[in-house]
Amino acid sequence: MGAALGAFAATGLLMAAPASASSDPVASCRNLTFNGQCLVLYYNSGLGGSSLTYEGTTSVADMAGDKFLTSGSGQGQYVKNNAASAKNMTSQGFWVSIYFNSYQDGPCDTIAPNKSTSQLRNTYNENASAHSGKGSGCYVFN
């Protein structure tokens, strides 16, 4: 279903033991069970449309095969190269970075703990991977 490395798990999508899909990604993040970090990617700008929730602390090497599952515009579309906005929900102060290329390479956007962006800058509809932490040279949303 998607190549993922580390402890990030997609709600209803990838990893060996995915969480169940939720119609409310923020509510899903409040029930953090993966070391306190939760990245929500949205199909539309302004945190709108269908969403996908990644929970965990390390990385998603390649978003290929992952799909937006919640109701709304973009439901069923692939996440890779289709995310327009994002929210970093965290309970432990983790930063999260989203990358243009697979395997955390290329231009990137970094989102501060408990912050969101209504429109990604360097990875707007060009997202392929993610990891927790501040990426080098990333545009920072804080």
CSV table of N, CA and C in Angstrom, one decimal:
chain,number,residue,atom,x,y,z
A,1,MET,N,0.8,-1.2,0.0
A,1,MET,CA,0.0,0.0,0.0
A,1,MET,C,0.8,1.2,0.0
A,2,GLY,N,2.0,1.3,0.2
A,2,GLY,CA,2.8,2.5,0.2
A,2,GLY,C,4.1,2.1,1.0
A,3,ALA,N,5.2,2.7,0.6
A,3,ALA,CA,6.5,2.3,1.2
A,3,ALA,C,6.7,3.3,2.3
A,4,ALA,N,6.7,2.8,3.5
A,4,ALA,CA,6.9,3.7,4.7
A,4,ALA,C,8.0,3.1,5.5
A,5,LEU,N,8.8,3.9,6.1
A,5,LEU,CA,9.9,3.5,7.0
A,5,LEU,C,9.7,4.1,8.3
A,6,GLY,N,10.2,3.5,9.4
A,6,GLY,CA,10.1,4.1,10.7
A,6,GLY,C,8.8,4.0,11.3
A,7,ALA,N,8.4,4.9,12.2
A,7,ALA,CA,7.2,4.7,13.0
A,7,ALA,C,6.0,5.5,12.6
A,8,PHE,N,6.2,6.3,11.5
A,8,PHE,CA,5.0,7.0,11.0
A,8,PHE,C,4.0,5.9,10.5
A,9,ALA,N,2.8,6.1,10.8
A,9,ALA,CA,1.7,5.2,10.3
A,9,ALA,C,0.6,6.0,9.8
A,10,ALA,N,0.1,5.7,8.7
A,10,ALA,CA,-1.0,6.4,8.1
A,10,ALA,C,-2.3,5.9,8.6
A,11,THR,N,-3.2,6.8,9.0
A,11,THR,CA,-4.5,6.4,9.5
A,11,THR,C,-5.2,5.8,8.3
A,12,GLY,N,-5.5,4.5,8.4
A,12,GLY,CA,-6.2,3.8,7.4
A,12,GLY,C,-5.5,3.5,6.2
A,13,LEU,N,-4.1,3.7,6.2
A,13,LEU,CA,-3.4,3.5,4.9
A,13,LEU,C,-2.3,2.6,5.0
A,14,LEU,N,-1.2,2.9,5.6
A,14,LEU,CA,0.0,2.1,5.4
A,14,LEU,C,0.6,1.7,6.7
A,15,MET,N,1.6,0.9,6.7
A,15,MET,CA,2.3,0.4,7.8
A,15,MET,C,1.7,-1.0,8.2
A,16,ALA,N,2.4,-1.8,9.0
A,16,ALA,CA,1.9,-3.1,9.3
A,16,ALA,C,0.6,-3.0,10.1
A,17,ALA,N,0.5,-2.0,11.0
A,17,ALA,CA,-0.7,-1.9,11.9
A,17,ALA,C,-1.3,-0.6,11.8
A,18,PRO,N,-2.0,-0.2,10.7
A,18,PRO,CA,-2.5,1.1,10.6
A,18,PRO,C,-3.7,1.4,11.5
A,19,ALA,N,-3.8,2.6,11.9
A,19,ALA,CA,-5.0,3.0,12.7
A,19,ALA,C,-6.2,3.0,11.8
A,20,SER,N,-7.4,3.1,12.3
A,20,SER,CA,-8.6,3.1,11.5
A,20,SER,C,-8.8,4.5,10.9
A,21,ALA,N,-9.4,4.6,9.7
A,21,ALA,CA,-9.7,5.9,9.1
A,21,ALA,C,-10.7,6.6,10.0
A,22,SER,N,-10.5,7.9,10.0
A,22,SER,CA,-11.4,8.8,10.8
A,22,SER,C,-12.0,9.9,9.9
A,23,SER,N,-13.2,10.2,10.1
A,23,SER,CA,-13.8,11.4,9.3
A,23,SER,C,-13.3,12.7,9.9
A,24,ASP,N,-12.7,12.7,11.1
A,24,ASP,CA,-12.2,13.8,11.8
A,24,ASP,C,-10.7,13.6,12.1
A,25,PRO,N,-9.8,14.1,11.2
A,25,PRO,CA,-8.4,13.8,11.5
A,25,PRO,C,-7.9,14.4,12.8
A,26,VAL,N,-8.4,15.6,13.1
A,26,VAL,CA,-7.9,16.2,14.4
A,26,VAL,C,-8.3,15.4,15.6
A,27,ALA,N,-9.5,14.8,15.6
A,27,ALA,CA,-9.9,14.0,16.7
A,27,ALA,C,-9.1,12.7,16.7
A,28,SER,N,-8.7,12.2,15.6
A,28,SER,CA,-7.8,11.0,15.5
A,28,SER,C,-6.5,11.4,16.2
A,29,CYS,N,-6.0,12.6,15.9
A,29,CYS,CA,-4.7,13.0,16.5
A,29,CYS,C,-4.7,13.2,18.0
A,30,ARG,N,-5.9,13.5,18.5
A,30,ARG,CA,-6.0,13.6,20.0
A,30,ARG,C,-5.9,12.3,20.7
A,31,ASN,N,-6.1,11.2,20.0
A,31,ASN,CA,-5.9,9.9,20.6
A,31,ASN,C,-4.5,9.3,20.2
A,32,LEU,N,-3.5,10.1,20.4
A,32,LEU,CA,-2.2,9.8,19.9
A,32,LEU,C,-1.7,8.5,20.6
A,33,THR,N,-1.3,7.6,19.8
A,33,THR,CA,-0.7,6.3,20.4
A,33,THR,C,0.7,6.0,19.8
A,34,PHE,N,1.1,6.9,18.9
A,34,PHE,CA,2.4,6.7,18.2
A,34,PHE,C,3.4,7.7,18.7
A,35,ASN,N,3.8,7.7,19.9
A,35,ASN,CA,4.8,8.6,20.5
A,35,ASN,C,4.5,10.1,20.3
A,36,GLY,N,3.3,10.5,20.2
A,36,GLY,CA,2.9,11.8,20.3
A,36,GLY,C,2.9,12.7,19.1
A,37,GLN,N,3.2,12.2,17.9
A,37,GLN,CA,3.2,13.0,16.7
A,37,GLN,C,2.2,12.6,15.7
A,38,CYS,N,1.6,13.7,15.0
A,38,CYS,CA,0.6,13.4,14.1
A,38,CYS,C,0.6,14.5,13.0
A,39,LEU,N,0.8,14.1,11.7
A,39,LEU,CA,0.8,15.0,10.6
A,39,LEU,C,-0.4,14.7,9.7
A,40,VAL,N,-1.2,15.8,9.5
A,40,VAL,CA,-2.4,15.7,8.7
A,40,VAL,C,-2.1,16.4,7.4
A,41,LEU,N,-2.3,15.7,6.3
A,41,LEU,CA,-2.1,16.3,4.9
A,41,LEU,C,-3.5,16.5,4.3
A,42,TYR,N,-3.8,17.6,3.7
A,42,TYR,CA,-5.1,17.9,3.1
A,42,TYR,C,-5.0,18.1,1.6
A,43,TYR,N,-6.0,17.7,0.9
A,43,TYR,CA,-6.0,17.7,-0.6
A,43,TYR,C,-6.2,19.2,-1.0
A,44,ASN,N,-6.9,20.0,-0.3
A,44,ASN,CA,-7.1,21.4,-0.7
A,44,ASN,C,-6.3,22.4,0.2
A,45,SER,N,-6.1,23.6,-0.3
A,45,SER,CA,-5.6,24.7,0.5
A,45,SER,C,-6.6,25.0,1.6
A,46,GLY,N,-6.1,25.7,2.6
A,46,GLY,CA,-7.0,26.1,3.7
A,46,GLY,C,-7.4,24.9,4.6
A,47,LEU,N,-6.6,23.8,4.7
A,47,LEU,CA,-6.9,22.6,5.5
A,47,LEU,C,-8.3,22.1,5.1
A,48,GLY,N,-8.6,22.1,3.8
A,48,GLY,CA,-9.8,21.6,3.3
A,48,GLY,C,-9.8,20.4,2.4
A,49,GLY,N,-10.9,19.9,2.1
A,49,GLY,CA,-11.0,18.6,1.3
A,49,GLY,C,-10.7,17.4,2.1
A,50,SER,N,-10.5,16.3,1.4
A,50,SER,CA,-10.1,15.1,2.0
A,50,SER,C,-8.8,15.2,2.7
A,51,SER,N,-8.5,14.3,3.7
A,51,SER,CA,-7.3,14.4,4.4
A,51,SER,C,-6.7,13.0,4.7
A,52,LEU,N,-5.5,12.9,5.1
A,52,LEU,CA,-4.8,11.7,5.4
A,52,LEU,C,-4.0,12.0,6.7
A,53,THR,N,-4.0,11.1,7.6
A,53,THR,CA,-3.3,11.3,8.9
A,53,THR,C,-2.1,10.3,9.0
A,54,TYR,N,-0.9,10.9,9.2
A,54,TYR,CA,0.3,10.0,9.5
A,54,TYR,C,0.5,10.2,11.0
A,55,GLU,N,0.7,9.1,11.7
A,55,GLU,CA,1.0,9.1,13.1
A,55,GLU,C,2.3,8.5,13.3
A,56,GLY,N,3.2,9.1,14.2
A,56,GLY,CA,4.5,8.4,14.5
A,56,GLY,C,5.6,9.4,14.7
A,57,THR,N,6.8,9.0,14.7
A,57,THR,CA,7.9,9.8,15.0
A,57,THR,C,9.1,9.8,14.1
A,58,THR,N,9.1,9.0,13.1
A,58,THR,CA,10.3,9.0,12.2
A,58,THR,C,10.1,9.4,10.8
A,59,SER,N,9.7,8.5,9.9
A,59,SER,CA,9.6,9.0,8.5
A,59,SER,C,8.7,8.2,7.6
A,60,VAL,N,8.3,8.8,6.5
A,60,VAL,CA,7.6,8.2,5.4
A,60,VAL,C,8.5,8.4,4.3
A,61,ALA,N,9.1,7.3,3.8
A,61,ALA,CA,10.1,7.4,2.7
A,61,ALA,C,9.5,7.7,1.4
A,62,ASP,N,8.3,7.2,1.1
A,62,ASP,CA,7.6,7.5,-0.2
A,62,ASP,C,6.1,7.4,0.0
A,63,MET,N,5.4,8.4,-0.3
A,63,MET,CA,4.0,8.4,-0.2
A,63,MET,C,3.2,7.7,-1.3
A,64,ALA,N,3.9,7.2,-2.3
A,64,ALA,CA,3.3,6.5,-3.4
A,64,ALA,C,2.4,5.4,-2.9
A,65,GLY,N,1.2,5.3,-3.4
A,65,GLY,CA,0.2,4.3,-3.0
A,65,GLY,C,-0.7,4.8,-1.9
A,66,ASP,N,-0.4,5.8,-1.2
A,66,ASP,CA,-1.2,6.3,-0.1
A,66,ASP,C,-2.3,7.1,-0.7
A,67,LYS,N,-3.5,7.0,-0.2
A,67,LYS,CA,-4.7,7.8,-0.7
A,67,LYS,C,-5.4,8.6,0.4
A,68,PHE,N,-5.9,9.7,0.0
A,68,PHE,CA,-6.8,10.5,0.9
A,68,PHE,C,-8.1,9.7,1.1
A,69,LEU,N,-8.5,9.5,2.4
A,69,LEU,CA,-9.6,8.7,2.7
A,69,LEU,C,-10.8,9.3,3.2
A,70,THR,N,-10.7,10.5,3.9
A,70,THR,CA,-11.8,11.1,4.5
A,70,THR,C,-12.7,11.7,3.4
A,71,SER,N,-14.0,12.0,3.7
A,71,SER,CA,-14.9,12.5,2.7
A,71,SER,C,-14.5,14.0,2.4
A,72,GLY,N,-14.8,14.4,1.2
A,72,GLY,CA,-14.5,15.7,0.7
A,72,GLY,C,-13.7,15.6,-0.6
A,73,SER,N,-13.5,16.8,-1.2
A,73,SER,CA,-12.8,16.9,-2.4
A,73,SER,C,-11.4,16.2,-2.3
A,74,GLY,N,-11.1,15.4,-3.3
A,74,GLY,CA,-9.9,14.6,-3.4
A,74,GLY,C,-9.9,13.2,-2.7
A,75,GLN,N,-11.1,12.9,-2.2
A,75,GLN,CA,-11.2,11.5,-1.6
A,75,GLN,C,-10.8,10.5,-2.6
A,76,GLY,N,-9.9,9.6,-2.3
A,76,GLY,CA,-9.5,8.5,-3.2
A,76,GLY,C,-8.4,8.9,-4.1
A,77,GLN,N,-8.0,10.1,-4.1
A,77,GLN,CA,-6.8,10.5,-4.9
A,77,GLN,C,-5.5,10.2,-4.1
A,78,TYR,N,-4.5,10.0,-4.9
A,78,TYR,CA,-3.2,9.7,-4.3
A,78,TYR,C,-2.6,10.9,-3.5
A,79,VAL,N,-2.0,10.6,-2.4
A,79,VAL,CA,-1.4,11.7,-1.6
A,79,VAL,C,-0.2,12.3,-2.2
A,80,LYS,N,0.6,11.4,-2.8
A,80,LYS,CA,1.9,11.9,-3.4
A,80,LYS,C,1.6,12.9,-4.5
A,81,ASN,N,2.2,14.1,-4.4
A,81,ASN,CA,2.0,15.2,-5.3
A,81,ASN,C,0.6,15.7,-5.4
A,82,ASN,N,-0.1,15.6,-4.3
A,82,ASN,CA,-1.5,16.1,-4.3
A,82,ASN,C,-1.8,16.9,-3.0
A,83,ALA,N,-0.9,17.0,-2.0
A,83,ALA,CA,-1.2,17.7,-0.8
A,83,ALA,C,-1.0,19.2,-0.9
A,84,ALA,N,-2.0,20.0,-0.5
A,84,ALA,CA,-1.9,21.4,-0.6
A,84,ALA,C,-1.7,22.1,0.7
A,85,SER,N,-2.1,21.5,1.8
A,85,SER,CA,-2.0,22.1,3.1
A,85,SER,C,-1.7,21.1,4.1
A,86,ALA,N,-1.3,21.5,5.3
A,86,ALA,CA,-0.9,20.5,6.3
A,86,ALA,C,-1.0,21.0,7.7
A,87,LYS,N,-1.2,20.1,8.7
A,87,LYS,CA,-1.2,20.4,10.1
A,87,LYS,C,-0.3,19.5,10.9
A,88,ASN,N,0.5,20.0,11.8
A,88,ASN,CA,1.3,19.2,12.6
A,88,ASN,C,0.7,19.2,14.0
A,89,MET,N,0.1,18.1,14.4
A,89,MET,CA,-0.5,18.0,15.7
A,89,MET,C,0.4,17.1,16.5
A,90,THR,N,0.9,17.7,17.6
A,90,THR,CA,1.9,16.9,18.4
A,90,THR,C,1.6,17.1,19.9
A,91,SER,N,2.0,16.2,20.7
A,91,SER,CA,1.9,16.3,22.1
A,91,SER,C,3.2,16.4,22.8
A,92,GLN,N,4.3,16.3,22.0
A,92,GLN,CA,5.7,16.3,22.6
A,92,GLN,C,6.6,17.3,21.9
A,93,GLY,N,6.1,18.3,21.2
A,93,GLY,CA,7.0,19.3,20.6
A,93,GLY,C,7.8,18.9,19.4
A,94,PHE,N,7.3,17.9,18.7
A,94,PHE,CA,8.0,17.5,17.4
A,94,PHE,C,7.7,18.4,16.3
A,95,TRP,N,8.8,18.7,15.5
A,95,TRP,CA,8.6,19.4,14.2
A,95,TRP,C,8.4,18.3,13.2
A,96,VAL,N,7.9,18.7,12.0
A,96,VAL,CA,7.7,17.7,10.9
A,96,VAL,C,8.1,18.4,9.6
A,97,SER,N,8.8,17.7,8.7
A,97,SER,CA,9.2,18.2,7.4
A,97,SER,C,8.6,17.4,6.3
A,98,ILE,N,8.1,18.1,5.3
A,98,ILE,CA,7.5,17.4,4.1
A,98,ILE,C,8.5,17.7,2.9
A,99,TYR,N,8.8,16.7,2.1
A,99,TYR,CA,9.8,16.8,1.1
A,99,TYR,C,9.2,16.7,-0.3
A,100,PHE,N,9.8,17.4,-1.3
A,100,PHE,CA,9.4,17.3,-2.7
A,100,PHE,C,9.6,15.9,-3.3
A,101,ASN,N,10.8,15.3,-2.9
A,101,ASN,CA,11.1,14.0,-3.5
A,101,ASN,C,11.0,12.9,-2.4
A,102,SER,N,11.0,11.7,-2.9
A,102,SER,CA,11.0,10.5,-2.0
A,102,SER,C,12.3,10.5,-1.2
A,103,TYR,N,12.3,9.8,-0.1
A,103,TYR,CA,13.4,9.6,0.7
A,103,TYR,C,14.0,10.9,1.3
A,104,GLN,N,13.1,11.8,1.7
A,104,GLN,CA,13.5,13.1,2.3
A,104,GLN,C,14.6,13.8,1.5
A,105,ASP,N,14.3,14.1,0.3
A,105,ASP,CA,15.2,14.8,-0.6
A,105,ASP,C,14.5,16.0,-1.3
A,106,GLY,N,15.3,17.0,-1.6
A,106,GLY,CA,14.8,18.1,-2.4
A,106,GLY,C,14.2,19.2,-1.6
A,107,PRO,N,13.6,20.2,-2.2
A,107,PRO,CA,12.9,21.3,-1.5
A,107,PRO,C,12.0,20.7,-0.4
A,108,CYS,N,11.8,21.5,0.7
A,108,CYS,CA,11.0,21.0,1.7
A,108,CYS,C,10.3,22.1,2.5
A,109,ASP,N,9.3,21.7,3.2
A,109,ASP,CA,8.5,22.6,4.2
A,109,ASP,C,8.6,22.0,5.5
A,110,THR,N,8.9,22.8,6.6
A,110,THR,CA,8.9,22.3,7.9
A,110,THR,C,7.8,23.1,8.7
A,111,ILE,N,7.0,22.3,9.5
A,111,ILE,CA,5.9,22.9,10.3
A,111,ILE,C,6.2,22.7,11.8
A,112,ALA,N,6.1,23.8,12.5
A,112,ALA,CA,6.4,23.8,14.0
A,112,ALA,C,5.3,23.0,14.7
A,113,PRO,N,5.6,22.6,15.9
A,113,PRO,CA,4.7,21.8,16.7
A,113,PRO,C,3.4,22.5,16.9
A,114,ASN,N,2.3,21.8,16.7
A,114,ASN,CA,0.9,22.3,16.9
A,114,ASN,C,0.6,23.5,16.0
A,115,LYS,N,1.2,23.6,14.8
A,115,LYS,CA,0.9,24.6,13.9
A,115,LYS,C,0.4,24.0,12.6
A,116,SER,N,-0.1,24.9,11.7
A,116,SER,CA,-0.5,24.4,10.4
A,116,SER,C,-0.2,25.4,9.3
A,117,THR,N,-0.3,25.0,8.1
A,117,THR,CA,-0.2,26.0,7.0
A,117,THR,C,-1.4,25.8,6.1
A,118,SER,N,-2.0,26.9,5.7
A,118,SER,CA,-3.1,26.8,4.8
A,118,SER,C,-2.7,26.5,3.3
A,119,GLN,N,-1.4,26.7,3.1
A,119,GLN,CA,-0.9,26.3,1.8
A,119,GLN,C,0.6,26.1,1.9
A,120,LEU,N,1.0,24.8,1.5
A,120,LEU,CA,2.4,24.5,1.5
A,120,LEU,C,3.2,25.4,0.5
A,121,ARG,N,4.4,25.7,0.8
A,121,ARG,CA,5.2,26.6,-0.1
A,121,ARG,C,6.0,25.8,-1.1
A,122,ASN,N,7.0,25.0,-0.6
A,122,ASN,CA,7.9,24.3,-1.5
A,122,ASN,C,7.4,23.0,-1.9
A,123,THR,N,6.4,22.5,-1.3
A,123,THR,CA,5.9,21.1,-1.6
A,123,THR,C,4.4,21.2,-2.0
A,124,TYR,N,3.9,22.3,-2.3
A,124,TYR,CA,2.5,22.4,-2.7
A,124,TYR,C,2.2,21.5,-3.9
A,125,ASN,N,1.4,20.5,-3.7
A,125,ASN,CA,1.0,19.5,-4.8
A,125,ASN,C,2.3,18.9,-5.4
A,126,GLU,N,3.4,18.9,-4.6
A,126,GLU,CA,4.6,18.2,-5.0
A,126,GLU,C,5.3,17.6,-3.8
A,127,ASN,N,4.5,16.8,-3.1
A,127,ASN,CA,5.0,16.2,-1.8
A,127,ASN,C,5.2,14.7,-2.1
A,128,ALA,N,6.3,14.2,-1.6
A,128,ALA,CA,6.6,12.8,-1.8
A,128,ALA,C,7.0,12.0,-0.5
A,129,SER,N,7.5,12.7,0.5
A,129,SER,CA,8.0,12.0,1.7
A,129,SER,C,7.9,13.0,2.9
A,130,ALA,N,8.1,12.5,4.1
A,130,ALA,CA,8.1,13.3,5.3
A,130,ALA,C,8.9,12.7,6.4
A,131,HIS,N,9.3,13.5,7.3
A,131,HIS,CA,10.0,12.9,8.5
A,131,HIS,C,9.9,13.9,9.7
A,132,SER,N,10.0,13.4,10.9
A,132,SER,CA,9.9,14.3,12.0
A,132,SER,C,11.3,15.0,12.2
A,133,GLY,N,11.2,16.3,12.6
A,133,GLY,CA,12.4,17.1,12.7
A,133,GLY,C,12.4,18.2,11.7
A,134,LYS,N,13.4,19.2,12.0
A,134,LYS,CA,13.5,20.3,11.1
A,134,LYS,C,14.5,19.9,9.9
A,135,GLY,N,14.0,20.0,8.7
A,135,GLY,CA,14.8,19.7,7.5
A,135,GLY,C,15.7,20.8,7.2
A,136,SER,N,16.9,20.5,6.7
A,136,SER,CA,17.9,21.5,6.3
A,136,SER,C,17.4,22.3,5.1
A,137,GLY,N,17.4,23.6,5.2
A,137,GLY,CA,17.0,24.5,4.1
A,137,GLY,C,15.5,24.6,3.8
A,138,CYS,N,14.7,24.0,4.7
A,138,CYS,CA,13.3,24.0,4.4
A,138,CYS,C,12.7,25.4,4.7
A,139,TYR,N,11.5,25.7,4.1
A,139,TYR,CA,10.7,26.8,4.4
A,139,TYR,C,10.1,26.5,5.8
A,140,VAL,N,10.1,27.4,6.8
A,140,VAL,CA,9.6,27.0,8.1
A,140,VAL,C,8.3,27.8,8.3
A,141,PHE,N,7.3,27.0,8.7
A,141,PHE,CA,6.0,27.5,9.1
A,141,PHE,C,5.9,27.4,10.7
A,142,ASN,N,5.9,28.6,11.4
A,142,ASN,CA,5.8,28.5,12.8
A,142,ASN,C,4.9,29.6,13.4
